[in-house]
mmCIF file of C-alpha atoms in Angstrom:
data_model
loop_
_atom_site.group_PDB
_atom_site.id
_atom_site.type_symbol
_atom_site.label_atom_id
_atom_site.label_comp_id
_atom_site.label_asym_id
_atom_site.label_seq_id
_atom_site.Cartn_x
_atom_site.Cartn_y
_atom_site.Cartn_z
ATOM 1 C CA UNK A 1 26.498 -23.404 -107.639
ATOM 2 C CA UNK A 2 23.928 -25.900 -108.030
ATOM 3 C CA UNK A 3 23.322 -25.897 -104.226
ATOM 4 C CA UNK A 4 23.583 -22.235 -104.074
ATOM 5 C CA UNK A 5 20.849 -22.142 -107.052
ATOM 6 C CA UNK A 6 18.662 -24.646 -105.428
ATOM 7 C CA UNK A 7 18.664 -22.823 -102.105
ATOM 8 C CA UNK A 8 18.106 -19.461 -103.929
ATOM 9 C CA UNK A 9 14.983 -20.813 -105.768
ATOM 10 C CA UNK A 10 13.690 -22.620 -102.707
ATOM 11 C CA UNK A 11 13.980 -19.363 -100.593
ATOM 12 C CA UNK A 12 12.736 -17.276 -103.505
ATOM 13 C CA UNK A 13 9.577 -19.548 -103.957
ATOM 14 C CA UNK A 14 8.994 -19.757 -100.218
ATOM 15 C CA UNK A 15 8.707 -16.015 -100.144
ATOM 16 C CA UNK A 16 6.608 -15.759 -103.127
ATOM 17 C CA UNK A 17 4.214 -18.220 -101.448
ATOM 18 C CA UNK A 18 4.345 -16.450 -98.189
ATOM 19 C CA UNK A 19 3.475 -12.934 -99.650
ATOM 20 C CA UNK A 20 0.747 -14.282 -101.975
ATOM 21 C CA UNK A 21 -0.891 -16.050 -99.031
ATOM 22 C CA UNK A 22 -0.822 -12.954 -96.941
ATOM 23 C CA UNK A 23 -2.285 -10.946 -99.765
ATOM 24 C CA UNK A 24 -5.011 -13.477 -100.143
ATOM 25 C CA UNK A 25 -5.792 -13.296 -96.416
ATOM 26 C CA UNK A 26 -5.962 -9.456 -96.608
ATOM 27 C CA UNK A 27 -8.492 -9.752 -99.339
ATOM 28 C CA UNK A 28 -10.635 -12.520 -97.943
ATOM 29 C CA UNK A 29 -10.982 -10.890 -94.493
ATOM 30 C CA UNK A 30 -11.482 -7.602 -96.052
ATOM 31 C CA UNK A 31 -14.635 -9.127 -97.973
ATOM 32 C CA UNK A 32 -15.597 -11.180 -94.839
ATOM 33 C CA UNK A 33 -15.913 -7.899 -93.031
ATOM 34 C CA UNK A 34 -17.921 -6.605 -95.936
ATOM 35 C CA UNK A 35 -15.238 -4.054 -96.792
ATOM 36 C CA UNK A 36 -16.046 -1.112 -94.513
ATOM 37 C CA UNK A 37 -15.687 -3.397 -91.267
ATOM 38 C CA UNK A 38 -12.816 -5.747 -92.475
ATOM 39 C CA UNK A 39 -10.574 -3.547 -94.445
ATOM 40 C CA UNK A 40 -8.719 -1.901 -91.551
ATOM 41 C CA UNK A 41 -8.416 -4.769 -89.142
ATOM 42 C CA UNK A 42 -7.232 -6.860 -92.102
ATOM 43 C CA UNK A 43 -4.693 -4.218 -92.908
ATOM 44 C CA UNK A 44 -3.573 -4.094 -89.256
ATOM 45 C CA UNK A 45 -2.978 -7.896 -89.282
ATOM 46 C CA UNK A 46 -1.158 -7.669 -92.469
ATOM 47 C CA UNK A 47 1.062 -5.022 -91.313
ATOM 48 C CA UNK A 48 1.716 -6.796 -87.926
ATOM 49 C CA UNK A 49 2.985 -9.877 -89.819
ATOM 50 C CA UNK A 50 5.230 -8.110 -92.086
ATOM 51 C CA UNK A 51 6.795 -6.228 -89.259
ATOM 52 C CA UNK A 52 7.603 -9.796 -87.855
ATOM 53 C CA UNK A 53 9.101 -10.521 -91.220
ATOM 54 C CA UNK A 54 11.192 -7.158 -91.350
ATOM 55 C CA UNK A 55 12.413 -8.292 -87.791
ATOM 56 C CA UNK A 56 13.490 -11.643 -88.911
ATOM 57 C CA UNK A 57 10.580 -13.841 -87.647
ATOM 58 C CA UNK A 58 9.112 -15.432 -90.887
ATOM 59 C CA UNK A 59 8.395 -19.077 -89.526
ATOM 60 C CA UNK A 60 4.941 -18.456 -88.037
ATOM 61 C CA UNK A 61 1.607 -19.852 -89.365
ATOM 62 C CA UNK A 62 0.273 -16.906 -91.248
ATOM 63 C CA UNK A 63 -3.359 -17.942 -91.358
ATOM 64 C CA UNK A 64 -3.471 -18.624 -87.710
ATOM 65 C CA UNK A 65 -1.638 -15.409 -86.902
ATOM 66 C CA UNK A 66 -3.775 -13.349 -89.195
ATOM 67 C CA UNK A 67 -7.050 -14.688 -87.803
ATOM 68 C CA UNK A 68 -5.937 -14.075 -84.159
ATOM 69 C CA UNK A 69 -4.520 -10.379 -85.030
ATOM 70 C CA UNK A 70 -7.866 -9.625 -87.068
ATOM 71 C CA UNK A 71 -9.908 -10.460 -84.117
ATOM 72 C CA UNK A 72 -7.847 -8.772 -81.385
ATOM 73 C CA UNK A 73 -7.480 -5.503 -83.333
ATOM 74 C CA UNK A 74 -10.991 -5.418 -84.822
ATOM 75 C CA UNK A 75 -12.329 -2.361 -82.880
ATOM 76 C CA UNK A 76 -9.326 -0.444 -82.309
ATOM 77 C CA UNK A 77 -8.211 -0.908 -86.083
ATOM 78 C CA UNK A 78 -11.453 0.351 -87.428
ATOM 79 C CA UNK A 79 -11.572 3.164 -85.178
ATOM 80 C CA UNK A 80 -7.992 4.135 -86.169
ATOM 81 C CA UNK A 81 -9.027 3.720 -90.007
ATOM 82 C CA UNK A 82 -12.210 5.622 -89.702
ATOM 83 C CA UNK A 83 -10.278 8.528 -88.064
ATOM 84 C CA UNK A 84 -8.060 8.508 -91.065
ATOM 85 C CA UNK A 85 -11.044 8.090 -93.569
ATOM 86 C CA UNK A 86 -12.733 11.127 -91.882
ATOM 87 C CA UNK A 87 -9.667 13.115 -92.259
ATOM 88 C CA UNK A 88 -9.421 12.289 -95.863
ATOM 89 C CA UNK A 89 -13.103 13.131 -96.311
ATOM 90 C CA UNK A 90 -12.608 16.639 -94.794
ATOM 91 C CA UNK A 91 -9.512 17.193 -96.839
ATOM 92 C CA UNK A 92 -11.394 16.184 -100.144
ATOM 93 C CA UNK A 93 -14.334 18.334 -99.114
ATOM 94 C CA UNK A 94 -11.791 21.477 -98.806
ATOM 95 C CA UNK A 95 -10.308 20.527 -102.137
ATOM 96 C CA UNK A 96 -13.573 20.807 -103.735
ATOM 97 C CA UNK A 97 -14.386 24.014 -101.881
ATOM 98 C CA UNK A 98 -11.190 25.454 -103.044
ATOM 99 C CA UNK A 99 -11.654 24.278 -106.499
ATOM 100 C CA UNK A 100 -15.007 26.306 -106.855
ATOM 101 C CA UNK A 101 -13.326 29.560 -105.955
ATOM 102 C CA UNK A 102 -11.831 31.732 -108.566
ATOM 103 C CA UNK A 103 -9.058 34.291 -108.979
ATOM 104 C CA UNK A 104 -5.830 34.897 -106.662
ATOM 105 C CA UNK A 105 -7.861 33.727 -103.455
ATOM 106 C CA UNK A 106 -8.159 30.285 -105.016
ATOM 107 C CA UNK A 107 -4.394 30.130 -105.754
ATOM 108 C CA UNK A 108 -3.526 31.075 -102.204
ATOM 109 C CA UNK A 109 -5.803 28.674 -100.613
ATOM 110 C CA UNK A 110 -4.699 25.840 -102.971
ATOM 111 C CA UNK A 111 -1.060 26.707 -102.122
ATOM 112 C CA UNK A 112 -2.130 26.393 -98.261
ATOM 113 C CA UNK A 113 -3.940 23.149 -98.911
ATOM 114 C CA UNK A 114 -0.827 21.294 -100.536
ATOM 115 C CA UNK A 115 1.211 21.090 -97.237
ATOM 116 C CA UNK A 116 -2.024 20.119 -95.340
ATOM 117 C CA UNK A 117 -2.546 17.278 -97.916
ATOM 118 C CA UNK A 118 1.208 16.192 -97.644
ATOM 119 C CA UNK A 119 0.928 15.982 -93.759
ATOM 120 C CA UNK A 120 -2.153 13.989 -94.142
ATOM 121 C CA UNK A 121 -0.603 11.548 -96.275
ATOM 122 C CA UNK A 122 2.509 11.548 -94.214
ATOM 123 C CA UNK A 123 0.526 10.673 -90.994
ATOM 124 C CA UNK A 124 -1.693 8.162 -92.814
ATOM 125 C CA UNK A 125 1.446 6.282 -94.103
ATOM 126 C CA UNK A 126 2.951 6.191 -90.741
ATOM 127 C CA UNK A 127 0.048 5.773 -88.416
ATOM 128 C CA UNK A 128 -0.489 1.776 -89.204
ATOM 129 C CA UNK A 129 3.156 1.019 -88.882
ATOM 130 C CA UNK A 130 3.179 3.052 -85.582
ATOM 131 C CA UNK A 131 0.106 1.186 -84.246
ATOM 132 C CA UNK A 132 1.598 -2.266 -84.854
ATOM 133 C CA UNK A 133 5.029 -1.319 -83.659
ATOM 134 C CA UNK A 134 4.338 0.542 -80.347
ATOM 135 C CA UNK A 135 2.175 -0.278 -77.583
ATOM 136 C CA UNK A 136 0.614 3.014 -77.022
ATOM 137 C CA UNK A 137 -2.861 4.560 -77.003
ATOM 138 C CA UNK A 138 -4.934 4.971 -80.085
ATOM 139 C CA UNK A 139 -4.832 8.814 -80.370
ATOM 140 C CA UNK A 140 -1.106 8.628 -79.442
ATOM 141 C CA UNK A 141 -0.518 6.746 -82.711
ATOM 142 C CA UNK A 142 -1.325 9.970 -84.723
ATOM 143 C CA UNK A 143 0.980 11.990 -82.595
ATOM 144 C CA UNK A 144 3.902 9.564 -82.988
ATOM 145 C CA UNK A 145 3.276 9.213 -86.705
ATOM 146 C CA UNK A 146 3.264 12.936 -87.167
ATOM 147 C CA UNK A 147 6.513 13.416 -85.096
ATOM 148 C CA UNK A 148 8.372 10.447 -86.937
ATOM 149 C CA UNK A 149 6.902 11.432 -90.404
ATOM 150 C CA UNK A 150 7.957 15.112 -89.825
ATOM 151 C CA UNK A 151 11.419 13.967 -88.690
ATOM 152 C CA UNK A 152 11.901 11.914 -92.005
ATOM 153 C CA UNK A 153 10.005 13.766 -94.669
ATOM 154 C CA UNK A 154 11.755 12.178 -97.492
ATOM 155 C CA UNK A 155 10.496 8.560 -96.343
ATOM 156 C CA UNK A 156 6.952 9.807 -97.025
ATOM 157 C CA UNK A 157 7.940 10.739 -100.525
ATOM 158 C CA UNK A 158 9.390 7.239 -101.084
ATOM 159 C CA UNK A 159 6.090 5.812 -99.556
ATOM 160 C CA UNK A 160 4.156 7.989 -102.143
ATOM 161 C CA UNK A 161 6.337 6.647 -104.824
ATOM 162 C CA UNK A 162 6.194 3.019 -103.990
ATOM 163 C CA UNK A 163 2.191 3.424 -103.522
ATOM 164 C CA UNK A 164 2.088 4.755 -106.993
ATOM 165 C CA UNK A 165 4.394 1.934 -108.378
ATOM 166 C CA UNK A 166 2.453 -0.723 -106.835
ATOM 167 C CA UNK A 167 -0.936 0.663 -107.923
ATOM 168 C CA UNK A 168 0.312 1.124 -111.573
ATOM 169 C CA UNK A 169 1.510 -2.353 -111.807
ATOM 170 C CA UNK A 170 -1.588 -3.964 -110.157
ATOM 171 C CA UNK A 171 -3.685 -1.825 -112.310
ATOM 172 C CA UNK A 172 -1.652 -2.760 -115.481
ATOM 173 C CA UNK A 173 -1.546 -6.481 -114.550
ATOM 174 C CA UNK A 174 -4.934 -7.265 -112.449
ATOM 175 C CA UNK A 175 -3.938 -11.029 -111.592
ATOM 176 C CA UNK A 176 -1.190 -9.398 -109.501
ATOM 177 C CA UNK A 177 -3.571 -7.558 -107.358
ATOM 178 C CA UNK A 178 -4.845 -10.859 -106.152
ATOM 179 C CA UNK A 179 -1.432 -12.254 -104.978
ATOM 180 C CA UNK A 180 0.943 -9.283 -104.421
ATOM 181 C CA UNK A 181 -0.815 -5.855 -104.053
ATOM 182 C CA UNK A 182 -1.415 -5.153 -100.418
ATOM 183 C CA UNK A 183 1.183 -7.570 -98.983
ATOM 184 C CA UNK A 184 4.209 -6.191 -101.246
ATOM 185 C CA UNK A 185 2.992 -2.501 -100.509
ATOM 186 C CA UNK A 186 2.942 -3.216 -96.857
ATOM 187 C CA UNK A 187 6.213 -4.897 -96.672
ATOM 188 C CA UNK A 188 7.826 -2.139 -98.459
ATOM 189 C CA UNK A 189 6.120 0.656 -96.306
ATOM 190 C CA UNK A 190 7.142 -1.332 -93.184
ATOM 191 C CA UNK A 191 10.623 -1.507 -94.237
ATOM 192 C CA UNK A 192 10.865 2.246 -94.835
ATOM 193 C CA UNK A 193 9.247 2.947 -91.468
ATOM 194 C CA UNK A 194 10.880 0.404 -89.349
ATOM 195 C CA UNK A 195 14.277 2.052 -90.163
ATOM 196 C CA UNK A 196 12.879 5.272 -88.979
ATOM 197 C CA UNK A 197 11.576 3.849 -85.890
ATOM 198 C CA UNK A 198 14.947 2.340 -85.031
ATOM 199 C CA UNK A 199 16.681 5.801 -85.554
ATOM 200 C CA UNK A 200 14.162 7.616 -83.506
ATOM 201 C CA UNK A 201 14.428 5.111 -80.752
ATOM 202 C CA UNK A 202 18.243 5.454 -80.702
ATOM 203 C CA UNK A 203 18.226 9.167 -80.934
ATOM 204 C CA UNK A 204 15.595 9.422 -77.896
ATOM 205 C CA UNK A 205 16.849 6.304 -75.974
ATOM 206 C CA UNK A 206 13.558 4.455 -76.845
ATOM 207 C CA UNK A 207 11.013 7.272 -76.096
ATOM 208 C CA UNK A 208 8.454 4.441 -76.259
ATOM 209 C CA UNK A 209 9.130 0.578 -76.038
ATOM 210 C CA UNK A 210 8.103 -1.188 -79.197
ATOM 211 C CA UNK A 211 5.834 -4.297 -79.092
#
């Protein structure tokens, strides 16, 4: 029992350090990129590393890998992220427009906006995992994110729930944001999406080869 306990404590401590280091790097490189230029490549680097963890490869040097991934994907990650941000801005503008209406027409438009918002969030949740998992063109990431997300809509609901929980916990305990916000969130999101990727690949005889 002592040996088992010591092994468990060691492994647990190792993962805590690993996850907290990744989160600190995510924040640091976002700040280095002044937020608007650093957030998306830092997020892609984070998702790439947690994908390797999900696949069982957790022995690499995190800082070295993160830096290399950040530089390699800087331009494409920003393009991907700003397309998502633009879509979110348009969706928010539509919401404000519908909110300014009145009467039955407002209700009808709001009901139409709800599924559009759901599909937007579905694609946004899947697009970064798709980007790091498959070697495909940038715009194809959105197509595959939509196809896979639409095939497994419950996973989108799970990811919304996970996002809410992580957000609520880190807001309630701000110190956790520094060490466990992005890394824990991305790890859980990657776990959900990776299972979906495997199912789709088996069902379609690997429609696209993963990286």
